[in-house]
Short mmCIF file of C-alpha atoms in Angstrom, two decimals:
data_model
loop_
_atom_site.label_atom_id
_atom_site.label_comp_id
_atom_site.label_asym_id
_atom_site.label_seq_id
_atom_site.Cartn_x
_atom_site.Cartn_y
_atom_site.Cartn_z
CA UNK A 1 -0.30 -0.13 -0.11
CA UNK A 2 1.55 3.39 -0.97
CA UNK A 3 1.67 6.08 1.22
CA UNK A 4 0.40 9.37 0.60
CA UNK A 5 2.35 11.25 3.62
CA UNK A 6 5.72 12.44 3.31
CA UNK A 7 8.77 11.05 4.74
CA UNK A 8 9.14 11.82 8.06
CA UNK A 9 11.61 15.65 8.73
CA UNK A 10 11.00 16.09 4.67
CA UNK A 11 9.25 19.50 4.17
CA UNK A 12 6.57 20.04 1.60
CA UNK A 13 6.85 22.94 -0.62
CA UNK A 14 4.15 24.31 -2.61
CA UNK A 15 4.67 25.15 -6.29
CA UNK A 16 4.85 29.10 -5.37
CA UNK A 17 7.85 28.00 -2.25
CA UNK A 18 9.35 25.88 -4.89
CA UNK A 19 9.36 28.34 -7.33
CA UNK A 20 10.97 30.95 -5.24
CA UNK A 21 13.54 28.75 -3.73
CA UNK A 22 14.72 27.74 -7.49
CA UNK A 23 14.97 31.92 -8.14
CA UNK A 24 16.67 32.49 -5.16
CA UNK A 25 19.29 29.53 -5.94
CA UNK A 26 19.76 30.96 -9.50
CA UNK A 27 20.18 34.49 -8.51
CA UNK A 28 22.66 33.66 -5.42
CA UNK A 29 24.72 31.33 -7.01
CA UNK A 30 25.01 32.01 -10.58
CA UNK A 31 24.52 36.03 -10.39
CA UNK A 32 25.59 38.47 -13.17
CA UNK A 33 26.67 36.72 -16.65
CA UNK A 34 27.90 38.53 -19.76
CA UNK A 35 26.40 36.83 -23.02
CA UNK A 36 26.54 37.05 -26.81
CA UNK A 37 23.42 36.10 -28.50
CA UNK A 38 20.71 36.78 -31.20
CA UNK A 39 18.02 38.56 -30.87
CA UNK A 40 14.21 37.34 -31.57
CA UNK A 41 10.57 37.68 -30.78
CA UNK A 42 11.05 41.41 -29.43
CA UNK A 43 8.06 42.70 -28.05
CA UNK A 44 7.81 46.44 -26.47
CA UNK A 45 5.29 46.28 -23.86
CA UNK A 46 2.93 49.43 -23.28
CA UNK A 47 4.72 49.75 -19.82
CA UNK A 48 7.98 50.20 -21.38
CA UNK A 49 9.65 46.91 -20.61
CA UNK A 50 11.38 44.81 -23.28
CA UNK A 51 10.84 40.99 -23.44
CA UNK A 52 12.67 39.15 -26.28
CA UNK A 53 14.66 35.51 -26.86
CA UNK A 54 18.07 35.35 -26.89
CA UNK A 55 19.31 32.38 -28.94
CA UNK A 56 22.38 30.74 -31.09
CA UNK A 57 22.18 27.74 -33.57
CA UNK A 58 21.35 25.44 -30.48
CA UNK A 59 19.69 26.75 -27.87
CA UNK A 60 17.40 29.73 -26.54
CA UNK A 61 16.25 31.66 -23.19
CA UNK A 62 13.87 34.10 -22.56
CA UNK A 63 15.25 37.44 -21.77
CA UNK A 64 13.30 41.04 -19.86
CA UNK A 65 14.69 44.26 -20.22
CA UNK A 66 12.24 46.69 -17.57
CA UNK A 67 12.12 49.99 -18.52
CA UNK A 68 14.64 51.33 -15.82
CA UNK A 69 17.48 49.66 -17.48
CA UNK A 70 15.96 50.10 -21.40
CA UNK A 71 15.81 53.63 -21.09
CA UNK A 72 19.80 54.17 -21.26
CA UNK A 73 20.18 51.97 -24.54
CA UNK A 74 20.79 54.45 -27.59
CA UNK A 75 19.00 52.51 -30.09
CA UNK A 76 16.50 49.65 -29.54
CA UNK A 77 17.66 46.22 -30.78
CA UNK A 78 15.61 45.16 -33.93
CA UNK A 79 15.02 41.16 -34.55
CA UNK A 80 17.95 39.07 -35.75
CA UNK A 81 20.60 41.81 -34.04
CA UNK A 82 23.59 40.17 -32.65
CA UNK A 83 23.91 41.95 -29.45
CA UNK A 84 26.51 41.42 -26.03
CA UNK A 85 24.20 41.67 -22.72
CA UNK A 86 24.94 41.81 -19.16
CA UNK A 87 22.23 40.21 -17.09
CA UNK A 88 21.05 38.15 -14.14
CA UNK A 89 19.69 34.40 -13.98
CA UNK A 90 16.48 34.09 -12.53
CA UNK A 91 12.93 32.60 -12.54
CA UNK A 92 9.51 34.10 -13.50
CA UNK A 93 7.64 32.75 -10.29
CA UNK A 94 4.24 32.57 -11.50
CA UNK A 95 4.98 30.42 -14.47
CA UNK A 96 7.92 28.90 -13.62
CA UNK A 97 9.69 30.02 -16.31
CA UNK A 98 13.96 30.38 -16.40
CA UNK A 99 14.94 33.66 -17.82
CA UNK A 100 17.57 36.55 -17.96
CA UNK A 101 16.95 39.96 -16.80
CA UNK A 102 18.95 41.75 -18.84
CA UNK A 103 21.06 45.27 -17.26
CA UNK A 104 22.84 46.54 -20.13
CA UNK A 105 22.60 45.53 -23.37
CA UNK A 106 24.93 46.69 -26.56
CA UNK A 107 25.76 45.81 -30.27
CA UNK A 108 27.96 42.68 -30.57
CA UNK A 109 30.82 44.27 -32.36
CA UNK A 110 31.42 47.10 -29.67
CA UNK A 111 30.19 44.73 -27.19
CA UNK A 112 32.56 42.29 -27.93
CA UNK A 113 35.83 44.48 -27.83
CA UNK A 114 34.76 45.63 -24.45
CA UNK A 115 34.34 41.84 -23.24
CA UNK A 116 37.37 40.99 -24.49
CA UNK A 117 39.23 44.44 -22.94
CA UNK A 118 37.17 43.25 -19.81
CA UNK A 119 38.41 39.77 -19.90
CA UNK A 120 41.95 40.68 -20.25
CA UNK A 121 42.29 43.29 -17.46
CA UNK A 122 40.90 40.96 -15.20
CA UNK A 123 43.27 38.28 -16.38
CA UNK A 124 46.32 40.55 -15.76
CA UNK A 125 45.02 41.94 -12.96
CA UNK A 126 44.88 38.53 -11.38
CA UNK A 127 48.35 37.83 -12.28
CA UNK A 128 49.64 41.21 -10.27
CA UNK A 129 50.63 43.25 -13.27
CA UNK A 130 48.65 46.19 -12.27
CA UNK A 131 50.10 46.16 -8.62
CA UNK A 132 51.62 49.17 -7.63
CA UNK A 133 54.35 47.53 -5.71
CA UNK A 134 55.88 46.37 -9.29
CA UNK A 135 55.73 49.94 -10.87
CA UNK A 136 58.64 51.97 -11.04
CA UNK A 137 59.13 55.60 -9.78
CA UNK A 138 60.24 58.07 -12.52
CA UNK A 139 63.65 59.09 -12.12
CA UNK A 140 64.20 62.58 -10.01
CA UNK A 141 66.70 63.89 -13.23
CA UNK A 142 65.26 63.22 -16.63
CA UNK A 143 67.75 64.32 -19.11
CA UNK A 144 66.76 62.16 -22.31
CA UNK A 145 63.15 60.85 -22.94
CA UNK A 146 62.25 58.11 -25.50
CA UNK A 147 59.15 58.53 -26.96
CA UNK A 148 57.08 55.10 -28.85
CA UNK A 149 54.83 57.21 -31.34
CA UNK A 150 53.55 57.52 -35.05
CA UNK A 151 56.55 59.94 -36.70
CA UNK A 152 53.56 61.84 -38.25
CA UNK A 153 51.33 61.95 -35.56
CA UNK A 154 49.83 64.96 -33.47
CA UNK A 155 51.10 63.46 -30.32
CA UNK A 156 54.82 63.62 -31.53
CA UNK A 157 54.03 67.12 -32.47
CA UNK A 158 52.30 67.95 -28.88
CA UNK A 159 54.98 66.30 -27.09
CA UNK A 160 58.02 68.09 -28.84
CA UNK A 161 55.88 71.37 -28.33
CA UNK A 162 55.40 70.90 -24.19
CA UNK A 163 59.45 69.71 -23.56
CA UNK A 164 60.88 72.54 -25.45
CA UNK A 165 58.39 75.08 -23.72
CA UNK A 166 59.08 73.63 -20.30
CA UNK A 167 62.37 71.76 -20.58
CA UNK A 168 64.48 72.69 -23.71
CA UNK A 169 67.53 71.03 -22.62
CA UNK A 170 65.83 67.65 -22.32
CA UNK A 171 66.76 65.19 -25.18
CA UNK A 172 64.15 63.14 -26.91
CA UNK A 173 64.68 60.22 -29.08
CA UNK A 174 62.01 58.90 -30.77
CA UNK A 175 61.32 55.48 -32.12
CA UNK A 176 58.68 55.46 -34.66
CA UNK A 177 55.74 53.05 -34.91
CA UNK A 178 52.52 52.30 -36.19
CA UNK A 179 49.73 53.38 -33.95
CA UNK A 180 46.89 51.94 -35.52
CA UNK A 181 45.93 48.52 -37.40
CA UNK A 182 46.95 44.73 -37.28
CA UNK A 183 50.78 45.22 -37.24
CA UNK A 184 50.79 48.28 -34.66
CA UNK A 185 51.21 46.13 -31.53
CA UNK A 186 54.11 44.25 -33.11
CA UNK A 187 55.86 47.49 -33.96
CA UNK A 188 54.98 48.85 -30.27
CA UNK A 189 56.43 45.87 -28.76
CA UNK A 190 59.76 45.92 -30.91
CA UNK A 191 60.25 49.41 -30.61
CA UNK A 192 59.85 49.16 -26.59
CA UNK A 193 62.34 45.84 -26.58
CA UNK A 194 64.70 48.35 -28.79
CA UNK A 195 64.86 50.98 -26.36
CA UNK A 196 65.52 48.77 -23.65
CA UNK A 197 68.02 46.92 -25.33
CA UNK A 198 69.73 50.47 -26.24
CA UNK A 199 69.28 51.99 -22.56
CA UNK A 200 69.72 55.24 -23.81
CA UNK A 201 66.46 57.21 -22.11
CA UNK A 202 65.51 57.69 -18.78
CA UNK A 203 61.67 57.20 -19.25
CA UNK A 204 59.59 56.21 -22.28
CA UNK A 205 56.48 57.89 -23.16
CA UNK A 206 54.25 55.29 -25.01
CA UNK A 207 51.61 57.68 -26.59
CA UNK A 208 49.21 58.65 -29.41
CA UNK A 209 46.19 60.64 -29.85
CA UNK A 210 42.72 59.83 -29.24
CA UNK A 211 40.26 57.63 -31.38
CA UNK A 212 37.75 55.12 -31.15
CA UNK A 213 38.13 51.61 -29.52
CA UNK A 214 38.86 50.00 -32.63
CA UNK A 215 41.67 52.64 -33.43
CA UNK A 216 43.28 52.04 -29.79
CA UNK A 217 42.76 48.34 -29.93
CA UNK A 218 46.68 47.75 -30.07
CA UNK A 219 47.58 49.20 -26.71
CA UNK A 220 45.17 46.51 -25.47
CA UNK A 221 47.41 43.74 -26.34
CA UNK A 222 48.26 40.99 -24.17
CA UNK A 223 51.88 40.34 -25.84
CA UNK A 224 52.24 44.55 -25.50
CA UNK A 225 50.97 44.56 -21.91
CA UNK A 226 53.80 42.00 -21.01
CA UNK A 227 56.57 43.96 -22.78
CA UNK A 228 55.53 47.04 -20.61
CA UNK A 229 55.76 44.97 -17.26
CA UNK A 230 59.40 43.58 -18.51
CA UNK A 231 60.46 46.95 -19.47
CA UNK A 232 63.62 48.07 -17.15
CA UNK A 233 63.10 51.87 -17.93
CA UNK A 234 60.09 53.36 -16.39
CA UNK A 235 57.19 53.55 -18.78
CA UNK A 236 54.53 56.50 -19.19
CA UNK A 237 51.39 55.43 -20.94
CA UNK A 238 49.86 58.22 -22.85
CA UNK A 239 47.09 57.09 -25.09
CA UNK A 240 44.13 59.32 -26.38
CA UNK A 241 42.11 61.24 -24.33
CA UNK A 242 41.76 61.57 -20.74
CA UNK A 243 38.34 59.67 -21.14
CA UNK A 244 40.06 56.88 -23.12
CA UNK A 245 41.43 53.98 -21.19
CA UNK A 246 43.88 50.85 -22.22
CA UNK A 247 45.42 48.27 -20.79
CA UNK A 248 48.68 49.84 -21.71
CA UNK A 249 47.66 52.61 -19.06
CA UNK A 250 47.14 49.90 -16.41
CA UNK A 251 50.45 48.16 -16.72
CA UNK A 252 52.51 51.34 -17.59
CA UNK A 253 54.33 52.65 -14.50
CA UNK A 254 52.73 55.84 -14.97
CA UNK A 255 49.42 57.07 -16.97
CA UNK A 256 49.10 60.68 -18.43
CA UNK A 257 45.55 61.48 -19.84
CA UNK A 258 46.86 62.96 -22.48
CA UNK A 259 50.11 63.27 -24.61
CA UNK A 260 50.77 66.81 -23.47
CA UNK A 261 50.53 65.81 -19.82
CA UNK A 262 52.80 63.40 -20.28
CA UNK A 263 55.36 65.56 -21.93
CA UNK A 264 54.70 67.54 -18.52
CA UNK A 265 54.93 65.12 -16.51
CA UNK A 266 58.60 63.89 -17.50
CA UNK A 267 59.58 67.91 -17.89
CA UNK A 268 58.62 69.16 -14.35
CA UNK A 269 61.42 71.06 -12.21
CA UNK A 270 63.64 67.84 -10.44
CA UNK A 271 63.51 69.50 -6.86
CA UNK A 272 62.91 66.76 -4.18
CA UNK A 273 59.95 68.48 -2.73
CA UNK A 274 58.03 68.41 -6.29
CA UNK A 275 59.08 64.85 -6.79
CA UNK A 276 58.07 63.83 -3.32
CA UNK A 277 54.78 65.98 -4.01
CA UNK A 278 53.85 64.15 -7.54
CA UNK A 279 55.17 60.86 -6.39
CA UNK A 280 52.63 61.11 -3.62
CA UNK A 281 50.07 62.51 -5.98
CA UNK A 282 51.02 59.68 -8.45
CA UNK A 283 50.47 56.87 -5.13
CA UNK A 284 47.17 58.84 -3.94
CA UNK A 285 45.50 58.47 -7.55
CA UNK A 286 46.51 54.77 -7.70
CA UNK A 287 45.36 54.56 -4.19
CA UNK A 288 42.27 56.35 -4.98
CA UNK A 289 41.73 54.59 -8.35
CA UNK A 290 42.38 51.01 -6.54
CA UNK A 291 40.00 52.09 -3.88
CA UNK A 292 37.26 53.12 -5.79
CA UNK A 293 37.22 49.91 -8.09
CA UNK A 294 37.18 47.54 -4.99
CA UNK A 295 34.34 49.70 -3.48
CA UNK A 296 32.67 49.75 -6.79
CA UNK A 297 33.13 46.07 -6.59
CA UNK A 298 31.63 45.86 -3.44
CA UNK A 299 28.55 48.53 -4.56
CA UNK A 300 27.91 46.03 -7.58
CA UNK A 301 27.70 43.35 -4.93
CA UNK A 302 25.38 45.26 -2.51
CA UNK A 303 23.48 46.32 -5.33
CA UNK A 304 22.97 43.00 -6.53
CA UNK A 305 21.57 42.00 -3.45
CA UNK A 306 19.36 44.80 -3.12
CA UNK A 307 17.92 44.32 -6.27
CA UNK A 308 17.01 40.50 -5.50
CA UNK A 309 15.65 41.99 -2.28
CA UNK A 310 13.87 45.25 -3.35
CA UNK A 311 10.33 45.70 -3.90
CA UNK A 312 10.93 46.52 -7.40
CA UNK A 313 11.72 43.14 -8.05
CA UNK A 314 8.60 42.01 -7.03
CA UNK A 315 6.91 44.89 -8.56
CA UNK A 316 8.86 44.24 -12.08
CA UNK A 317 7.32 40.56 -11.75
CA UNK A 318 3.85 41.60 -11.40
CA UNK A 319 4.50 44.24 -14.41
CA UNK A 320 5.49 41.28 -16.34
CA UNK A 321 2.58 39.14 -15.47
CA UNK A 322 0.04 42.27 -15.73
CA UNK A 323 1.89 43.13 -19.70
CA UNK A 324 1.07 39.10 -20.44
CA UNK A 325 -2.50 39.22 -19.23
CA UNK A 326 -2.63 42.71 -21.54
CA UNK A 327 -1.60 40.73 -24.60
CA UNK A 328 -4.06 37.32 -23.93
CA UNK A 329 -6.43 39.93 -23.41
CA UNK A 330 -5.79 42.03 -26.40
CA UNK A 331 -5.54 38.48 -28.28
CA UNK A 332 -8.91 37.65 -26.82
CA UNK A 333 -10.58 40.69 -27.54
CA UNK A 334 -9.03 40.49 -30.97
CA UNK A 335 -10.42 37.29 -31.58
CA UNK A 336 -14.09 37.86 -29.93
CA UNK A 337 -14.28 41.00 -32.34
CA UNK A 338 -13.28 38.89 -35.37
CA UNK A 339 -16.23 36.31 -34.67
CA UNK A 340 -18.80 39.17 -33.85
CA UNK A 341 -17.76 40.58 -37.01
CA UNK A 342 -18.26 37.38 -39.11
CA UNK A 343 -21.81 36.97 -36.91
CA UNK A 344 -22.76 40.31 -38.06
CA UNK A 345 -21.72 39.97 -42.00
CA UNK A 346 -23.64 36.57 -41.87
CA UNK A 347 -26.78 38.28 -40.07
CA UNK A 348 -26.73 40.95 -42.68
CA UNK A 349 -26.32 38.69 -45.64
CA UNK A 350 -29.26 37.19 -44.24
CA UNK A 351 -31.09 40.39 -43.50
CA UNK A 352 -30.37 41.48 -47.06
CA UNK A 353 -31.82 38.19 -48.51
CA UNK A 354 -34.75 39.26 -46.23
CA UNK A 355 -35.26 42.99 -47.22
CA UNK A 356 -38.61 43.82 -48.03
CA UNK A 357 -38.15 45.11 -51.38
CA UNK A 358 -36.40 41.78 -52.33
CA UNK A 359 -39.57 39.87 -51.57
CA UNK A 360 -41.57 42.49 -52.88
CA UNK A 361 -39.70 42.15 -56.14
CA UNK A 362 -40.04 38.27 -56.03
CA UNK A 363 -43.70 38.77 -54.93
CA UNK A 364 -44.37 41.06 -58.27
CA UNK A 365 -43.02 38.58 -60.39
CA UNK A 366 -44.87 35.89 -58.79
CA UNK A 367 -47.94 37.93 -59.29
CA UNK A 368 -46.82 38.85 -62.73
CA UNK A 369 -46.80 35.37 -63.67
CA UNK A 370 -49.90 34.61 -62.16
CA UNK A 371 -51.76 37.30 -63.75
CA UNK A 372 -50.42 35.98 -67.11
CA UNK A 373 -51.12 32.43 -66.22
CA UNK A 374 -54.88 33.79 -65.63
CA UNK A 375 -54.89 35.60 -68.78
CA UNK A 376 -53.83 32.77 -70.48
CA UNK A 377 -56.92 30.40 -68.33
CA UNK A 378 -59.51 32.96 -69.11
CA UNK A 379 -58.69 33.49 -72.71
CA UNK A 380 -58.66 29.19 -73.07
CA UNK A 381 -62.06 29.22 -71.04
CA UNK A 382 -63.50 31.65 -73.07
CA UNK A 383 -62.31 30.01 -76.36
CA UNK A 384 -63.63 26.63 -74.68
CA UNK A 385 -67.12 28.37 -73.32
CA UNK A 386 -67.75 29.78 -76.80
CA UNK A 387 -67.08 26.69 -78.76
CA UNK A 388 -69.56 24.95 -76.14
CA UNK A 389 -72.01 28.01 -76.82
CA UNK A 390 -72.12 27.79 -80.01
CA UNK A 391 -72.49 23.89 -80.26
CA UNK A 392 -75.49 24.31 -77.66
CA UNK A 393 -77.06 27.56 -80.20
CA UNK A 394 -76.47 25.02 -82.75
CA UNK A 395 -78.08 22.04 -80.97
CA UNK A 396 -80.85 24.65 -79.67
CA UNK A 397 -81.53 25.90 -83.21
CA UNK A 398 -82.20 22.47 -84.27
CA UNK A 399 -84.69 21.81 -81.63
CA UNK A 400 -86.38 24.94 -81.68
CA UNK A 401 -90.13 25.56 -82.27
CA UNK A 402 -89.55 28.34 -84.92
CA UNK A 403 -87.20 26.33 -86.81
CA UNK A 404 -90.23 23.30 -87.05
CA UNK A 405 -92.66 26.11 -87.86
CA UNK A 406 -90.30 27.37 -90.73
CA UNK A 407 -90.61 24.07 -91.94
CA UNK A 408 -94.70 24.15 -92.38
CA UNK A 409 -95.61 23.37 -89.23
CA UNK A 410 -97.85 25.23 -86.68
CA UNK A 411 -98.88 25.37 -83.36
CA UNK A 412 -102.21 25.98 -81.57
CA UNK A 413 -102.45 27.71 -78.43
CA UNK A 414 -105.37 28.00 -76.06
CA UNK A 415 -104.86 30.78 -73.06
CA UNK A 416 -101.17 30.83 -74.04
CA UNK A 417 -100.73 27.06 -73.65
CA UNK A 418 -100.36 24.69 -76.35
CA UNK A 419 -103.30 22.50 -77.65
CA UNK A 420 -102.36 19.18 -77.62
CA UNK A 421 -105.71 17.03 -77.68
CA UNK A 422 -109.02 17.76 -79.14
CA UNK A 423 -110.18 16.81 -75.56
CA UNK A 424 -108.95 19.89 -74.50
CA UNK A 425 -111.09 22.10 -76.61
CA UNK A 426 -114.89 23.07 -76.33
CA UNK A 427 -117.20 24.66 -78.77
CA UNK A 428 -116.70 28.31 -78.84
CA UNK A 429 -113.20 28.27 -77.83
CA UNK A 430 -111.05 31.04 -79.07
CA UNK A 431 -107.44 29.41 -80.44
CA UNK A 432 -104.49 31.25 -81.48
CA UNK A 433 -102.49 29.50 -84.19
CA UNK A 434 -98.91 30.23 -84.64
CA UNK A 435 -97.28 29.69 -88.01
CA UNK A 436 -94.14 30.99 -89.61
CA UNK A 437 -94.77 34.33 -90.22
CA UNK A 438 -97.86 35.19 -87.85
CA UNK A 439 -100.82 34.29 -85.59
CA UNK A 440 -104.21 33.05 -86.74
CA UNK A 441 -107.01 33.98 -84.30
CA UNK A 442 -109.93 31.43 -84.76
CA UNK A 443 -113.14 30.18 -82.93
CA UNK A 444 -113.88 26.71 -82.41
CA UNK A 445 -117.43 25.92 -84.25
CA UNK A 446 -116.34 21.87 -84.15
CA UNK A 447 -114.05 19.44 -83.20
CA UNK A 448 -113.73 15.98 -84.35
CA UNK A 449 -111.20 13.60 -82.45
CA UNK A 450 -109.50 11.14 -84.79
CA UNK A 451 -110.41 7.26 -84.94
CA UNK A 452 -107.86 5.98 -83.33
CA UNK A 453 -107.49 9.29 -80.71
CA UNK A 454 -108.68 6.82 -77.78
CA UNK A 455 -105.42 5.52 -78.08
CA UNK A 456 -103.17 8.56 -77.50
CA UNK A 457 -101.93 9.49 -74.08
#
């Protein structure tokens, strides 16, 4: 016999508690993930939330991006776009659907570069290439500066202009290299190696002007980063503008926001106090940056915990439920409206068929047909009766007394009654004899019955 009770000590879940438990496990154990995929089934709800499917050639997963997150996306994705997203793994509790809650979304090309940048940055940071304790300080006295950059670039012009203005006595040795393109990172590594082999400068400026992330990508090369880390000469990285950040900036002994700023750093007064101040400033900046990074990571962790527990998460789920119900209601109303329109159209056709004008027209047609038939029947009846009348007239004519009179016969009347026997006549009776063309009045003087009159009726 099978028992219908749970084993002793086993907790019995409802579907709601089971789904909530699964959602908590997914969000806490997996957390944030980066994902590259293709967009499909994109729906923009009336609430402003986005719902779509992320897929590759073998699998797919549902995703939601709420209004608070998608309003910073410059261009909404379209069907078939390939994107890079950062999302938290979760579960839509009311339906038990596994889904992603997307926080950031960007086109795959730009996103892939950023993803590769972050991956390499994390890897090198884990190896300690960014640690402050391995970085070299700038010499107190800088007499000769090596500049690795394009010989025709604006960065070299800026560096030379600043050095000429601030420290004309400082010598400059240029190690020309490509600063953009597929071969650029290899040339930059070679020139850095050459500068170390010659050991003829006090500091090396690795620099170029601003550009897009693709333009600056050669400065994010892992081999170049390791060559910078191996350099025995202090390296100052000044790549792009102040907002541009490359892997070379993190590995270099010092980072300058622009080429001009780098020239100012290596051409400052060689006094002990200024050196200490700048050294302390550099260390403070680096320490602050490291502290900011740690605090940013801690803030992101706390933010994720807050998001999981914040009422807005529940509100987002409720909003998602409302959106789904709204879609179902719209579909149901559309179906009902379509059926109602079809019914109205069918009734309209029936009503048109039953329209009085149509029925009157049919009755008129029937009446006209009946009228024609009646006329035809009357005509035939008249012809038949006429023929019958003529036949009867002919027959009547043949038996008419007048016709008999016209053949020489006559009729005798007594008191307007035909005399058929002498027994009905007495002497002195007045008789009227009607012949063909008139009447003869006579008085009976004598009447004689026929011999065989007694045999008459």
